Every structure is written in structure tokens, then in C-alpha cells.
Amino acid sequence: MTLRRYDAPSYRTAVIAFPASEPDLEKLLDEIGVGITIEKNCLVDKISGDERALQGLVDQYINADEMQYLAKRLDSLDKSEMQTFRAAVHAEQLITVKDMINLTFNLHAYTVVIDFSDITRIGKNYELNRQLVMNTRQMEQTDFAEIGRRLISDQKGVVTPYGVLYSTGNEKQELYNGEQFPEYSYRGEDVATVRLEVGDYQSGVKYEYLYLPCWEVEIRKALCRLGVETIQPCVTTLDCHAMSEEVYRIFTEDYPLSEHMDTLNNLARSYTGFDDQGRDAFHAIVKMAQPKTPEDVAVLADNFYEFTAVPGLKTPTEYGRYMIIESGHYDLDENLEEYIDFKGYGEHRIQMENGRFTDYGYIVYRGSTPAVEELLCQNDRQNIKMGGM
């Protein structure tokens, strides 16, 4: 899209490929004098490409973040859904981004017929769109050919350049109110989702969603759409299946999330570098180190690769065998195994490394970061005090 600020000269434009990365979008909008706002202050000069369904937006005033959200929604549609979207935009003569966003959530209200040669397929597609889901027994007992013949004979379809559009009779909902975006994860693999809530049920409740890790500008935009300047007035709800109970409790029960959003966002960014085994190892480290604050958790995540965590080990003998045979540090003739004191070597290593056995396995810290060392020392002092009691 070629956009310019509504009151700017025609030569001061920005060409934006939607969906754009948030830093790129912010930079391009700043260049044409458009900041963070919910106002429709961008004039669409031109839409390049072959997406005719969006051409109705040319010469319209739009909000760039709305367009960003719509582009993400369209990017997630499959070929059939996109064809339905195009046909419905044409038939309904939609020319606002708000209406198009709501349409992406209501595609089940339509079905498009392009090929009339297969009546059974027409009926099947229509019925699946209408019911959204059908089990095997329902599929076997349904006469899709009869449904297809009845649909065509009713002659209630609307001819569009993308096929004949039929209504399924499903009720359409306005999920987007023109200000706060409905919940929708574009990436689909977010580490955590935070719901921000302001208002009450008398004046009206507003919701916005953050999908972590996110850019700092995305947080500012969400607050703008809620009409607040900081997160403090917001009621926050955290959903994070990737994080352990210990981490979740620190950010939701022990400390107010609204005061530690940046810390949680940075922690989520660390999580994106973990594979499944790394995530389990990190949670074991958290359980062992017993961090008390969100910042403590972030310190452990930032220095995760200074730890060695070997899953499954429970005894000094197992650790000694692992180090001598399985770690690859030594070349050993297997005929010598029965002569090796694995237990003694394991005990020596554990004492030298100050390692610990946990439910996960053996964990040892091999770094020298002062913040991590202090955190581990605090935990040791607490354990000694508890033992004395």
C-alpha cells in the first residue's frame, strides 16, 4: 500500500508491504508523520498487486494498525477461505477495514461455488461450512448431493468474479468494535499471552492482548487502543503453557505482572531459544535455584548456557559413569569398565563442581556471573538455615 498522512502533500508517501514487521512499520509511519494512534489518519493512494478485493480501500482513510491486523488475518487464510473472503467483499460491497476484519471471523456464514459439475461436492462444502464440524457418522448419513441440488435450485446465490456466493444461514458476529482487536495469535507459537483489561461492566470492559515475546511498540499500541498510558491500571491475565508452575507463580501471585511486563517479555524471548529438552532443563534449574523475584528468573534464563544439566542421573555412580563413558571426554577401552571406580570419581567431581541431584537429573553451574552466584549462594544459605532449624 502507498499511504500518506491525511493532511500531507501527495509526494510525501510511504510504501508498506503488509503485514510488516513492527519496527519497520513504526519507522515508515514516523517518516510520514503518523504516530501511535487509533485515528484513521492515513489516506490510501494506491494498492499494488493483484488483490482486487482490497481495491475498494483506495482513496479511503484507514488506520495503519488496523490494516496490519487485517493483513495478518488474510495471511492465515487457506485458498478456499481467501476465495470466500473475496467473493463476500464483492457481494457485500465492503469498503472499510473494520468490516473486512469482521468478515475474516465470519467466513462460516458463506460458501462459494466455482465448479457446478460436482453436485455432491457442492453440498458437502456447503454443509461443512454451515455446521463447521461433522463426525464420521453424520457424514455417512448425510445426502450431500440432495443438499447441493437444493442449494442451486433455490437460486439465491450472488454472482461474483470469484464464484457464486451462497449464505449458510449462520449468524454473523461483530468481534471487532473498531478500537480493540479480537484475540488472535498470528505466529501461533507464542511463549505467553497476556490479556489486558480496563473498565468495568457498567462503563464497559475493554480487552487487548499481547503475544510474547513482542516488540515494545506493540505494548504501547495496545495501551493506546485501551485508552491508558501505562499498564498499571490494567487487570492482567497470563496464559503460558510453556512455563513451569514456579515461573508462573512468581509472575502472577508473588509479584504484580503489571510492574514486571518488560521482564516477562525478555524471559519469553529467552524461551524462544529453548528446545523441549532445554526448556525442561531450565525449569529444573529454576526449581533448584529457587528464584524469588521475576528478575531472578530472568537472570537464570540469560545465563542458562552456563549451567550443565544432565537428565536422568540420580547417584554419584551414574554421574561418574556418564562423565567417563558417555560424555565423550575420554577414550576408554570397554574392557576396563569393571576396574573403574565410577562412584569415587563421581563423588570427586560433585564435590569439586558443587553439583546437585534434582528430580530432573544432575545440575552444575560452570559460569562466573556474580548475579547467578549470589542467587545460588542465597539458596544454599536458606537450605542450611532450614536444616539447622
Short mmCIF file of C-alpha atoms in Angstrom, two decimals:
data_model
loop_
_atom_site.label_atom_id
_atom_site.label_comp_id
_atom_site.label_asym_id
_atom_site.label_seq_id
_atom_site.Cartn_x
_atom_site.Cartn_y
_atom_site.Cartn_z
CA MET A 1 0.00 0.00 0.00
CA THR A 2 1.08 3.56 -0.72
CA LEU A 3 -0.03 5.65 2.25
CA ARG A 4 0.26 9.26 3.28
CA ARG A 5 -0.95 11.30 6.20
CA TYR A 6 -4.38 12.77 5.51
CA ASP A 7 -3.10 16.37 5.51
CA ALA A 8 0.29 15.75 3.86
CA PRO A 9 1.27 16.63 0.28
CA SER A 10 0.86 13.93 -2.34
CA TYR A 11 4.60 13.35 -2.69
CA ARG A 12 5.17 12.52 0.99
CA THR A 13 4.19 8.87 0.99
CA ALA A 14 5.29 5.54 2.41
CA VAL A 15 5.10 2.22 0.59
CA ILE A 16 4.33 -0.53 3.11
CA ALA A 17 4.14 -4.26 2.41
CA PHE A 18 1.57 -5.65 4.85
CA PRO A 19 1.92 -7.48 7.14
CA ALA A 20 5.12 -5.66 8.07
CA SER A 21 7.47 -6.19 10.98
CA GLU A 22 6.54 -3.81 13.78
CA PRO A 23 9.87 -1.93 13.80
CA ASP A 24 9.67 -1.43 10.02
CA LEU A 25 6.06 -0.30 10.23
CA GLU A 26 6.87 2.18 13.02
CA LYS A 27 9.82 3.60 11.05
CA LEU A 28 7.84 4.06 7.82
CA LEU A 29 4.90 5.67 9.59
CA ASP A 30 7.19 8.02 11.52
CA GLU A 31 8.67 9.16 8.21
CA ILE A 32 5.27 10.42 7.07
CA GLY A 33 4.34 11.90 10.43
CA VAL A 34 1.98 9.17 11.65
CA GLY A 35 2.50 8.11 15.26
CA ILE A 36 0.73 5.62 17.51
CA THR A 37 -2.99 6.35 17.25
CA ILE A 38 -6.40 4.77 16.78
CA GLU A 39 -7.40 7.52 14.34
CA LYS A 40 -7.92 6.80 10.67
CA ASN A 41 -5.34 9.31 9.54
CA CYS A 42 -3.75 7.51 6.59
CA LEU A 43 -5.02 8.04 3.05
CA VAL A 44 -4.64 5.05 0.73
CA ASP A 45 -3.16 6.39 -2.52
CA LYS A 46 -2.52 3.05 -4.19
CA ILE A 47 -2.68 -0.70 -3.65
CA SER A 48 -0.18 -2.69 -5.68
CA GLY A 49 -0.52 -6.36 -6.57
CA ASP A 50 -3.41 -8.43 -7.87
CA GLU A 51 -5.62 -8.44 -4.75
CA ARG A 52 -8.70 -6.86 -6.32
CA ALA A 53 -10.84 -7.44 -3.23
CA LEU A 54 -8.95 -4.69 -1.40
CA GLN A 55 -9.10 -2.09 -4.15
CA GLY A 56 -12.17 -0.56 -2.53
CA LEU A 57 -9.86 0.84 0.13
CA VAL A 58 -8.16 3.19 -2.35
CA ASP A 59 -8.93 6.84 -1.52
CA GLN A 60 -10.25 5.73 1.89
CA TYR A 61 -8.89 6.88 5.25
CA ILE A 62 -7.58 3.96 7.28
CA ASN A 63 -5.67 3.23 10.46
CA ALA A 64 -2.35 1.55 9.63
CA ASP A 65 -2.51 -0.81 12.62
CA GLU A 66 -5.98 -1.93 11.53
CA MET A 67 -4.53 -2.71 8.12
CA GLN A 68 -1.67 -4.60 9.76
CA TYR A 69 -4.16 -6.72 11.71
CA LEU A 70 -6.28 -7.39 8.60
CA ALA A 71 -3.20 -8.40 6.62
CA LYS A 72 -2.22 -10.89 9.31
CA ARG A 73 -5.73 -12.33 9.28
CA LEU A 74 -5.67 -12.68 5.48
CA ASP A 75 -2.21 -14.23 5.58
CA SER A 76 -3.60 -17.06 7.73
CA LEU A 77 -6.45 -17.98 5.36
CA ASP A 78 -6.16 -21.00 3.09
CA LYS A 79 -7.01 -20.84 -0.62
CA SER A 80 -10.69 -21.70 -0.16
CA GLU A 81 -11.17 -19.24 2.71
CA MET A 82 -9.46 -16.49 0.71
CA GLN A 83 -11.81 -17.12 -2.22
CA THR A 84 -14.79 -16.83 0.12
CA PHE A 85 -13.40 -13.59 1.55
CA ARG A 86 -13.01 -12.07 -1.92
CA ALA A 87 -16.49 -13.09 -3.01
CA ALA A 88 -18.09 -11.78 0.19
CA VAL A 89 -16.26 -8.44 -0.03
CA HIS A 90 -17.55 -8.04 -3.58
CA ALA A 91 -21.10 -9.14 -2.80
CA GLU A 92 -21.40 -7.11 0.40
CA GLN A 93 -19.55 -4.13 -1.15
CA LEU A 94 -17.27 -3.78 1.87
CA ILE A 95 -15.01 -0.73 1.75
CA THR A 96 -13.81 -0.40 5.37
CA VAL A 97 -11.01 -2.27 7.10
CA LYS A 98 -13.24 -2.81 10.13
CA ASP A 99 -15.86 -4.66 8.08
CA MET A 100 -13.18 -6.72 6.36
CA ILE A 101 -11.66 -7.73 9.69
CA ASN A 102 -15.04 -8.85 10.96
CA LEU A 103 -15.60 -10.76 7.74
CA THR A 104 -12.48 -12.86 8.37
CA PHE A 105 -14.14 -14.10 11.57
CA ASN A 106 -17.44 -14.86 9.80
CA LEU A 107 -16.45 -16.84 6.71
CA HIS A 108 -18.60 -19.70 8.05
CA ALA A 109 -21.60 -17.59 7.05
CA TYR A 110 -20.81 -18.17 3.35
CA THR A 111 -19.89 -20.78 0.81
CA VAL A 112 -18.60 -20.22 -2.72
CA VAL A 113 -19.31 -22.43 -5.71
CA ILE A 114 -16.87 -22.22 -8.62
CA ASP A 115 -17.42 -25.60 -10.31
CA PHE A 116 -21.05 -26.72 -10.74
CA SER A 117 -20.18 -30.11 -12.24
CA ASP A 118 -19.99 -31.97 -8.89
CA ILE A 119 -23.29 -31.58 -7.02
CA THR A 120 -22.16 -33.82 -4.14
CA ARG A 121 -19.05 -31.75 -3.53
CA ILE A 122 -21.10 -28.55 -3.60
CA GLY A 123 -23.46 -29.92 -0.96
CA LYS A 124 -20.60 -31.22 1.16
CA ASN A 125 -18.73 -27.91 1.16
CA TYR A 126 -21.92 -26.03 1.99
CA GLU A 127 -22.84 -28.32 4.88
CA LEU A 128 -19.35 -28.32 6.34
CA ASN A 129 -19.32 -24.52 6.27
CA ARG A 130 -22.75 -24.43 7.88
CA GLN A 131 -22.07 -26.92 10.67
CA LEU A 132 -18.32 -26.18 10.99
CA VAL A 133 -17.66 -29.76 12.12
CA MET A 134 -19.24 -33.15 11.36
CA ASN A 135 -18.32 -36.55 12.72
CA THR A 136 -17.92 -39.65 10.54
CA ARG A 137 -21.41 -40.96 11.28
CA GLN A 138 -23.02 -37.66 10.32
CA MET A 139 -21.02 -37.58 7.10
CA GLU A 140 -22.17 -41.08 6.17
CA GLN A 141 -25.84 -40.33 6.89
CA THR A 142 -25.96 -37.00 5.02
CA ASP A 143 -27.16 -36.81 1.41
CA PHE A 144 -24.77 -34.14 0.17
CA ALA A 145 -25.99 -34.46 -3.43
CA GLU A 146 -29.53 -33.54 -2.38
CA ILE A 147 -28.24 -30.57 -0.38
CA GLY A 148 -26.25 -29.42 -3.41
CA ARG A 149 -29.27 -29.71 -5.77
CA ARG A 150 -31.50 -27.84 -3.34
CA LEU A 151 -28.91 -25.08 -2.90
CA ILE A 152 -28.61 -24.48 -6.62
CA SER A 153 -32.33 -24.78 -7.37
CA ASP A 154 -33.15 -22.09 -4.78
CA GLN A 155 -31.24 -19.62 -6.97
CA LYS A 156 -30.28 -17.41 -4.02
CA GLY A 157 -26.63 -17.18 -4.91
CA VAL A 158 -24.86 -13.93 -5.75
CA VAL A 159 -22.65 -14.00 -8.82
CA THR A 160 -19.18 -12.52 -8.19
CA PRO A 161 -15.89 -12.57 -10.12
CA TYR A 162 -14.73 -15.25 -7.68
CA GLY A 163 -17.68 -17.63 -7.95
CA VAL A 164 -21.30 -17.77 -6.85
CA LEU A 165 -21.68 -16.83 -3.18
CA TYR A 166 -24.34 -18.53 -1.05
CA SER A 167 -25.33 -17.80 2.54
CA THR A 168 -25.15 -20.70 5.00
CA GLY A 169 -27.57 -19.01 7.39
CA ASN A 170 -25.01 -18.87 10.20
CA GLU A 171 -25.25 -15.81 12.40
CA LYS A 172 -22.51 -13.23 11.86
CA GLN A 173 -20.82 -11.61 14.85
CA GLU A 174 -19.08 -8.26 15.11
CA LEU A 175 -15.98 -9.29 17.04
CA TYR A 176 -14.02 -6.16 16.17
CA ASN A 177 -15.51 -2.97 17.56
CA GLY A 178 -13.24 -0.61 15.66
CA GLU A 179 -10.88 0.02 18.58
CA GLN A 180 -9.71 -3.14 20.41
CA PHE A 181 -8.53 -6.07 18.33
CA PRO A 182 -10.07 -9.51 18.97
CA GLU A 183 -7.78 -12.18 20.36
CA TYR A 184 -5.73 -13.64 17.53
CA SER A 185 -2.21 -15.06 17.55
CA TYR A 186 -0.58 -14.53 14.16
CA ARG A 187 2.51 -16.61 14.90
CA GLY A 188 0.58 -19.39 16.64
CA GLU A 189 3.58 -20.43 18.75
CA ASP A 190 3.77 -17.64 21.31
CA VAL A 191 5.54 -18.34 24.59
CA ALA A 192 2.88 -16.47 26.56
CA THR A 193 -0.29 -14.44 26.07
CA VAL A 194 -1.18 -11.54 28.35
CA ARG A 195 -4.70 -10.15 28.40
CA LEU A 196 -5.01 -6.51 29.42
CA GLU A 197 -8.38 -5.42 30.82
CA VAL A 198 -9.65 -1.96 31.72
CA GLY A 199 -13.08 -0.63 32.69
CA ASP A 200 -15.97 -2.32 34.43
CA TYR A 201 -19.23 -3.96 33.45
CA GLN A 202 -21.16 -0.73 33.95
CA SER A 203 -18.99 1.54 31.82
CA GLY A 204 -17.86 -1.28 29.57
CA VAL A 205 -14.87 -3.63 29.69
CA LYS A 206 -12.12 -3.36 27.10
CA TYR A 207 -9.61 -6.08 26.29
CA GLU A 208 -6.30 -6.12 24.45
CA TYR A 209 -3.85 -8.98 24.01
CA LEU A 210 -0.06 -9.17 23.98
CA TYR A 211 1.64 -12.18 22.41
CA LEU A 212 5.06 -12.61 23.96
CA PRO A 213 7.76 -12.10 23.03
CA CYS A 214 6.67 -8.88 21.36
CA TRP A 215 8.18 -5.56 20.35
CA GLU A 216 7.98 -2.72 22.86
CA VAL A 217 5.98 -0.67 20.35
CA GLU A 218 3.28 -3.38 20.34
CA ILE A 219 2.78 -2.83 24.07
CA ARG A 220 2.43 0.93 23.55
CA LYS A 221 -0.07 0.37 20.75
CA ALA A 222 -2.19 -1.98 22.89
CA LEU A 223 -2.29 0.61 25.67
CA CYS A 224 -3.29 3.29 23.17
CA ARG A 225 -6.21 1.17 21.97
CA LEU A 226 -7.29 0.76 25.60
CA GLY A 227 -7.03 4.49 26.24
CA VAL A 228 -4.43 4.25 29.02
CA GLU A 229 -0.81 5.39 29.20
CA THR A 230 0.68 2.61 31.36
CA ILE A 231 -0.05 -0.99 32.22
CA GLN A 232 -0.58 -0.22 35.93
CA PRO A 233 -4.36 0.47 35.66
CA CYS A 234 -4.89 -2.76 33.70
CA VAL A 235 -6.03 -6.06 35.13
CA THR A 236 -3.59 -8.60 33.69
CA THR A 237 -4.17 -12.28 32.97
CA LEU A 238 -1.25 -14.52 32.00
CA ASP A 239 -1.56 -17.67 29.90
CA CYS A 240 1.75 -19.50 29.44
CA HIS A 241 1.66 -23.26 28.88
CA ALA A 242 5.38 -23.24 28.07
CA MET A 243 6.37 -22.01 31.54
CA SER A 244 6.58 -24.04 34.73
CA GLU A 245 4.35 -23.57 37.77
CA GLU A 246 7.21 -21.94 39.68
CA VAL A 247 7.75 -19.31 36.97
CA TYR A 248 4.01 -18.72 36.56
CA ARG A 249 3.54 -18.23 40.32
CA ILE A 250 6.32 -15.66 40.59
CA PHE A 251 4.80 -13.51 37.83
CA THR A 252 1.16 -13.84 38.89
CA GLU A 253 0.96 -14.47 42.63
CA ASP A 254 4.21 -13.26 44.21
CA TYR A 255 4.60 -10.07 42.17
CA PRO A 256 2.19 -7.91 40.14
CA LEU A 257 2.62 -8.68 36.45
CA SER A 258 1.79 -5.09 35.54
CA GLU A 259 5.07 -3.98 37.14
CA HIS A 260 7.21 -6.66 35.50
CA MET A 261 5.92 -6.84 31.92
CA ASP A 262 9.31 -5.97 30.42
CA THR A 263 10.96 -8.71 32.47
CA LEU A 264 8.36 -11.26 31.36
CA ASN A 265 8.78 -10.17 27.74
CA ASN A 266 12.56 -10.63 27.92
CA LEU A 267 12.06 -14.02 29.59
CA ALA A 268 9.71 -15.06 26.77
CA ARG A 269 12.40 -14.04 24.30
CA SER A 270 14.83 -16.39 26.09
CA TYR A 271 12.28 -19.21 25.87
CA THR A 272 12.28 -18.97 22.07
CA GLY A 273 15.86 -20.24 22.15
CA PHE A 274 14.97 -23.38 24.11
CA ASP A 275 14.13 -26.68 22.51
CA ASP A 276 11.99 -29.13 24.53
CA GLN A 277 14.99 -30.55 26.38
CA GLY A 278 16.39 -27.09 27.04
CA ARG A 279 13.07 -25.87 28.42
CA ASP A 280 12.86 -28.85 30.79
CA ALA A 281 16.45 -28.25 31.89
CA PHE A 282 15.72 -24.56 32.54
CA HIS A 283 12.70 -25.42 34.66
CA ALA A 284 14.86 -27.84 36.65
CA ILE A 285 17.41 -25.07 37.19
CA VAL A 286 14.63 -22.74 38.37
CA LYS A 287 13.38 -25.36 40.80
CA MET A 288 16.88 -25.92 42.14
CA ALA A 289 17.88 -22.24 42.42
CA GLN A 290 14.50 -21.19 43.90
CA PRO A 291 14.43 -17.62 42.49
CA LYS A 292 12.31 -15.21 44.49
CA THR A 293 11.66 -12.38 42.03
CA PRO A 294 10.88 -12.03 38.30
CA GLU A 295 14.34 -10.51 37.86
CA ASP A 296 15.92 -13.62 39.44
CA VAL A 297 14.17 -15.82 36.87
CA ALA A 298 15.36 -13.57 34.05
CA VAL A 299 18.96 -13.79 35.34
CA LEU A 300 18.81 -17.58 35.24
CA ALA A 301 17.40 -17.51 31.70
CA ASP A 302 20.01 -15.02 30.47
CA ASN A 303 22.78 -17.28 31.83
CA PHE A 304 21.15 -20.64 31.07
CA TYR A 305 24.07 -21.88 28.96
CA GLU A 306 26.45 -21.50 31.90
CA PHE A 307 24.69 -24.48 33.50
CA THR A 308 25.15 -28.14 32.68
CA ALA A 309 22.06 -30.24 33.22
CA VAL A 310 22.19 -33.99 32.57
CA PRO A 311 18.73 -35.59 32.73
CA GLY A 312 18.09 -38.87 34.47
CA LEU A 313 21.16 -39.05 36.73
CA LYS A 314 20.37 -39.78 40.39
CA THR A 315 23.59 -41.08 42.02
CA PRO A 316 27.33 -40.35 42.06
CA THR A 317 27.92 -43.70 40.38
CA GLU A 318 25.67 -42.76 37.45
CA TYR A 319 27.39 -39.39 37.14
CA GLY A 320 30.84 -40.96 37.23
CA ARG A 321 29.85 -43.43 34.51
CA TYR A 322 28.35 -40.62 32.45
CA MET A 323 31.48 -38.49 32.65
CA ILE A 324 33.94 -41.32 31.89
CA ILE A 325 31.98 -43.27 29.25
CA GLU A 326 29.05 -41.29 27.84
CA SER A 327 30.26 -37.67 27.86
CA GLY A 328 32.89 -38.24 25.16
CA HIS A 329 35.61 -36.55 27.22
CA TYR A 330 37.67 -39.73 27.44
CA ASP A 331 38.71 -42.54 25.09
CA LEU A 332 38.12 -45.72 27.10
CA ASP A 333 38.52 -49.39 26.31
CA GLU A 334 35.22 -51.01 27.32
CA ASN A 335 37.17 -53.97 28.72
CA LEU A 336 38.39 -51.69 31.52
CA GLU A 337 34.96 -50.74 32.83
CA GLU A 338 34.89 -53.30 35.64
CA TYR A 339 38.13 -51.85 37.07
CA ILE A 340 36.92 -48.26 37.29
CA ASP A 341 35.59 -46.71 40.50
CA PHE A 342 32.69 -44.78 38.94
CA LYS A 343 31.25 -43.89 42.34
CA GLY A 344 34.50 -42.48 43.67
CA TYR A 345 35.11 -40.44 40.52
CA GLY A 346 31.50 -39.18 40.57
CA GLU A 347 31.77 -38.11 44.22
CA HIS A 348 35.04 -36.31 43.47
CA ARG A 349 33.51 -34.43 40.54
CA ILE A 350 30.39 -33.47 42.51
CA GLN A 351 32.44 -32.10 45.39
CA MET A 352 34.73 -30.19 43.04
CA GLU A 353 31.85 -28.75 40.96
CA ASN A 354 29.39 -28.24 43.82
CA GLY A 355 26.80 -30.00 41.66
CA ARG A 356 23.38 -31.20 42.79
CA PHE A 357 20.97 -34.01 42.04
CA THR A 358 17.37 -32.98 41.35
CA ASP A 359 14.20 -34.66 40.15
CA TYR A 360 15.36 -33.77 36.64
CA GLY A 361 18.90 -35.12 36.98
CA TYR A 362 22.32 -33.68 37.76
CA ILE A 363 22.81 -29.90 37.58
CA VAL A 364 26.01 -27.91 37.95
CA TYR A 365 26.79 -24.24 37.43
CA ARG A 366 30.03 -23.71 35.49
CA GLY A 367 29.88 -19.94 34.97
CA SER A 368 31.09 -16.94 36.91
CA THR A 369 28.26 -14.43 36.63
CA PRO A 370 28.03 -12.63 40.02
CA ALA A 371 24.22 -12.36 39.95
CA VAL A 372 23.84 -16.11 39.40
CA GLU A 373 26.44 -16.99 42.02
CA GLU A 374 24.72 -14.75 44.56
CA LEU A 375 21.35 -16.33 43.78
CA LEU A 376 22.75 -19.85 44.27
CA CYS A 377 24.53 -18.79 47.48
CA GLN A 378 21.30 -17.34 48.87
CA ASN A 379 19.61 -20.65 48.19
CA ASP A 380 22.43 -22.54 49.93
CA ARG A 381 22.22 -20.27 52.98
CA GLN A 382 18.47 -20.79 53.14
CA ASN A 383 18.85 -24.56 52.97
CA ILE A 384 21.49 -24.52 55.73
CA LYS A 385 19.22 -22.39 57.91
CA MET A 386 16.28 -24.73 57.35
CA GLY A 387 18.49 -27.72 58.16
CA GLY A 388 19.61 -26.12 61.41
CA MET A 389 16.04 -25.46 62.44
#
